[in-house]
JSON list of C-alpha atoms in Angstrom, two decimals:
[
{"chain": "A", "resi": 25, "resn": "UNK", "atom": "CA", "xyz": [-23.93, -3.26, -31.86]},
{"chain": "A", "resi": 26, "resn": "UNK", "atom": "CA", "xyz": [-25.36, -6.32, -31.13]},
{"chain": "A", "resi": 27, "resn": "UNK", "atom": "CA", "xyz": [-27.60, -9.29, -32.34]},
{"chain": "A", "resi": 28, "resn": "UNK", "atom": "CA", "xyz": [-30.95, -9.57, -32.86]},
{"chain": "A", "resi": 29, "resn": "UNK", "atom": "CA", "xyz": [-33.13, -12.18, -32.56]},
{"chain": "A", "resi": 30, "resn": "UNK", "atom": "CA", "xyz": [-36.82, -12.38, -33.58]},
{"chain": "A", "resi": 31, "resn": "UNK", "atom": "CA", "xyz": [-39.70, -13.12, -31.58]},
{"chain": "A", "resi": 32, "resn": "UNK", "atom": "CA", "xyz": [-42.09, -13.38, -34.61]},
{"chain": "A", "resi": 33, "resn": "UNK", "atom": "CA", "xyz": [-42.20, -15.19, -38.29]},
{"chain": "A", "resi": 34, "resn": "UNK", "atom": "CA", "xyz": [-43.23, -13.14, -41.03]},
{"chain": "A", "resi": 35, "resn": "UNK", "atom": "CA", "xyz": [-46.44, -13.30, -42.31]},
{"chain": "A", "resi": 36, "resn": "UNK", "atom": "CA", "xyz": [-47.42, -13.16, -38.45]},
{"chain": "A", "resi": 37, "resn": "UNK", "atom": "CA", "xyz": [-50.21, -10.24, -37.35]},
{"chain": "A", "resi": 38, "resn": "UNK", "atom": "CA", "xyz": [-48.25, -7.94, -34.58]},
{"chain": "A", "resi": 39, "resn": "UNK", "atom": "CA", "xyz": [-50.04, -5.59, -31.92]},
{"chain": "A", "resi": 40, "resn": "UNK", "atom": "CA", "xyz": [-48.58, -2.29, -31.12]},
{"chain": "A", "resi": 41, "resn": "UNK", "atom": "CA", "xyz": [-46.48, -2.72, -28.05]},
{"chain": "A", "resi": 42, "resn": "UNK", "atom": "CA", "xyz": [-46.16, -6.20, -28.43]},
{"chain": "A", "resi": 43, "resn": "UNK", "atom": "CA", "xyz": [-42.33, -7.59, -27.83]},
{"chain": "A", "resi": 44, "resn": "UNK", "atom": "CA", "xyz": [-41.40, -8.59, -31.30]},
{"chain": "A", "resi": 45, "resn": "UNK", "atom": "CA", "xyz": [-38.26, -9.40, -30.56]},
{"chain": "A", "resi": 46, "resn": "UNK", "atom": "CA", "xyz": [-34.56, -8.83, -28.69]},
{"chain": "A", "resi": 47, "resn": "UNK", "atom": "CA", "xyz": [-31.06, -7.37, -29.03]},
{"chain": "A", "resi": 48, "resn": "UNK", "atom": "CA", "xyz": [-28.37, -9.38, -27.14]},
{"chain": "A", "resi": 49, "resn": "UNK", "atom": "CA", "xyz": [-24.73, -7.52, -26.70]},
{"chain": "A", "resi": 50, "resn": "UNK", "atom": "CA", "xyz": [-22.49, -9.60, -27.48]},
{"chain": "A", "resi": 51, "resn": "UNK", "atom": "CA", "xyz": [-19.50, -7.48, -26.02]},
{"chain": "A", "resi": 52, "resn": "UNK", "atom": "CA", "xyz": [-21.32, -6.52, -23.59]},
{"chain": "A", "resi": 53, "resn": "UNK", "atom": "CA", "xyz": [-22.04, -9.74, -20.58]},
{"chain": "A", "resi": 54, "resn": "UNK", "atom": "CA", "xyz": [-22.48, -7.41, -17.75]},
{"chain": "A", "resi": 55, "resn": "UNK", "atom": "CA", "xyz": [-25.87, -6.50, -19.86]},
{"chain": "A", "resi": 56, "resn": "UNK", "atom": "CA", "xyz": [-28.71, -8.41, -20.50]},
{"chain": "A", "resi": 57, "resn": "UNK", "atom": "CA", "xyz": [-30.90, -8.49, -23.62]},
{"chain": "A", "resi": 58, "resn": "UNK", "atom": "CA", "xyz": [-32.83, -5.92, -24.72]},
{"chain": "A", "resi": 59, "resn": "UNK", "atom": "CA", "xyz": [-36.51, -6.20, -25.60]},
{"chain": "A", "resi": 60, "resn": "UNK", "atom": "CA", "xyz": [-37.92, -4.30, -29.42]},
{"chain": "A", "resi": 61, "resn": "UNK", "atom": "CA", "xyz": [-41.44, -3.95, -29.11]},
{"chain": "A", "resi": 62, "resn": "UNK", "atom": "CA", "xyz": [-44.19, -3.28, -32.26]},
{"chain": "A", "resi": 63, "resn": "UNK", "atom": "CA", "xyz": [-44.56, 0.87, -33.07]},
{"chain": "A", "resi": 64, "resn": "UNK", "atom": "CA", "xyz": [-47.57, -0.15, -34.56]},
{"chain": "A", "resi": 65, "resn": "UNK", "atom": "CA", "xyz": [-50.09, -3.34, -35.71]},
{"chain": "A", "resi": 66, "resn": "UNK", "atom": "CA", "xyz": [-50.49, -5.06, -38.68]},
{"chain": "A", "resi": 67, "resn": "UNK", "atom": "CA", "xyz": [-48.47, -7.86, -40.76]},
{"chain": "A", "resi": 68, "resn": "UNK", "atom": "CA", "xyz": [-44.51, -8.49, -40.27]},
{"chain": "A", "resi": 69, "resn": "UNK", "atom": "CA", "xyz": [-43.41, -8.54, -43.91]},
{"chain": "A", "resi": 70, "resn": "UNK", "atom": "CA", "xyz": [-39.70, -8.31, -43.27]},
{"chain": "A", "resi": 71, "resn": "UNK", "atom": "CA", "xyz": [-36.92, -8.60, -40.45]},
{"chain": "A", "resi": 72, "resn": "UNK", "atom": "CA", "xyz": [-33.47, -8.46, -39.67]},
{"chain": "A", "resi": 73, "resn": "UNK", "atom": "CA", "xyz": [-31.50, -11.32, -41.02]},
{"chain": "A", "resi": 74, "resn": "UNK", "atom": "CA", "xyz": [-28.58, -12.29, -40.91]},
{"chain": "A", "resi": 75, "resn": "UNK", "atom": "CA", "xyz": [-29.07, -10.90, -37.16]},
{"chain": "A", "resi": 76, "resn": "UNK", "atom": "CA", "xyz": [-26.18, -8.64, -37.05]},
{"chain": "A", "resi": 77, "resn": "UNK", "atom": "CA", "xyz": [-27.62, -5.13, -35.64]},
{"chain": "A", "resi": 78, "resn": "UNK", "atom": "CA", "xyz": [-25.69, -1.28, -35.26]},
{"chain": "A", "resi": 79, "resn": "UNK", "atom": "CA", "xyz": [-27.35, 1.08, -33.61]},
{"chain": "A", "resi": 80, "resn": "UNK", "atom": "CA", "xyz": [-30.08, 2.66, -36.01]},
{"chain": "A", "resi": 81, "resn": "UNK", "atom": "CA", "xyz": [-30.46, -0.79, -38.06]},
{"chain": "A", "resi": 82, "resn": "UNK", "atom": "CA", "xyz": [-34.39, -1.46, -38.90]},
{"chain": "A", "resi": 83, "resn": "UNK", "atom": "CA", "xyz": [-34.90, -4.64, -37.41]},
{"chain": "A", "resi": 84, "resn": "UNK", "atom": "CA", "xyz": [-38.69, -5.34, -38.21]},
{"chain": "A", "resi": 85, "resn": "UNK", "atom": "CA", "xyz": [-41.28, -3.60, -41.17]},
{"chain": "A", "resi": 86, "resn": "UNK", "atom": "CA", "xyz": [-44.56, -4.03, -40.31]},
{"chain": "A", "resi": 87, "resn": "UNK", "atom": "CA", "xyz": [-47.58, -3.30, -43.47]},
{"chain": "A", "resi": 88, "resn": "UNK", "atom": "CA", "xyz": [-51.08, -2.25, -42.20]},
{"chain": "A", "resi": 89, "resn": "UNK", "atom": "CA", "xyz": [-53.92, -1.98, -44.72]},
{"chain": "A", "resi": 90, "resn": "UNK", "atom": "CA", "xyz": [-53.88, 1.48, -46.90]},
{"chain": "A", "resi": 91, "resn": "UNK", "atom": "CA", "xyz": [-57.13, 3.32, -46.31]},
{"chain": "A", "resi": 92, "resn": "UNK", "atom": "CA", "xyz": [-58.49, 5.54, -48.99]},
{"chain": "A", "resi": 93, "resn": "UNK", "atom": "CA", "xyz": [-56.44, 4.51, -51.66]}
]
């Protein structure tokens, strides 16, 4: 468990890869932060908040055009 903290605002355009954020550990000093990057591009409709995280939480959704539809 831990807390998460954004790197982005939503309605902001993301890059696969890109760090979109962090997880700190709040039990946990002997360990440092660690880094969520984008699975994909496109627009950050949604994230975490309040910033409260368990292992598994989705922290980020991320839209990308629908093709063919």
């Amino acid at each position: 468990s831990g807390i998460y903290e954004s790197f982005v605002e939503v309605g902001e355009q993301v890059e696969e890869g890109q760090p979109i954020g962090q997880i700190h550990f709040a039990h946990r000093f002997d360990r440092g932060p660690e880094v969520v990057h984008s699975t994909g591009s496109g627009l950050l409709i949604c994230r975490r908040f309040p910033g409260g995280t368990e292992q598994g939480d989705c922290v980020a959704v991320i839209a990308r055009p629908a093709i063919g539809l």
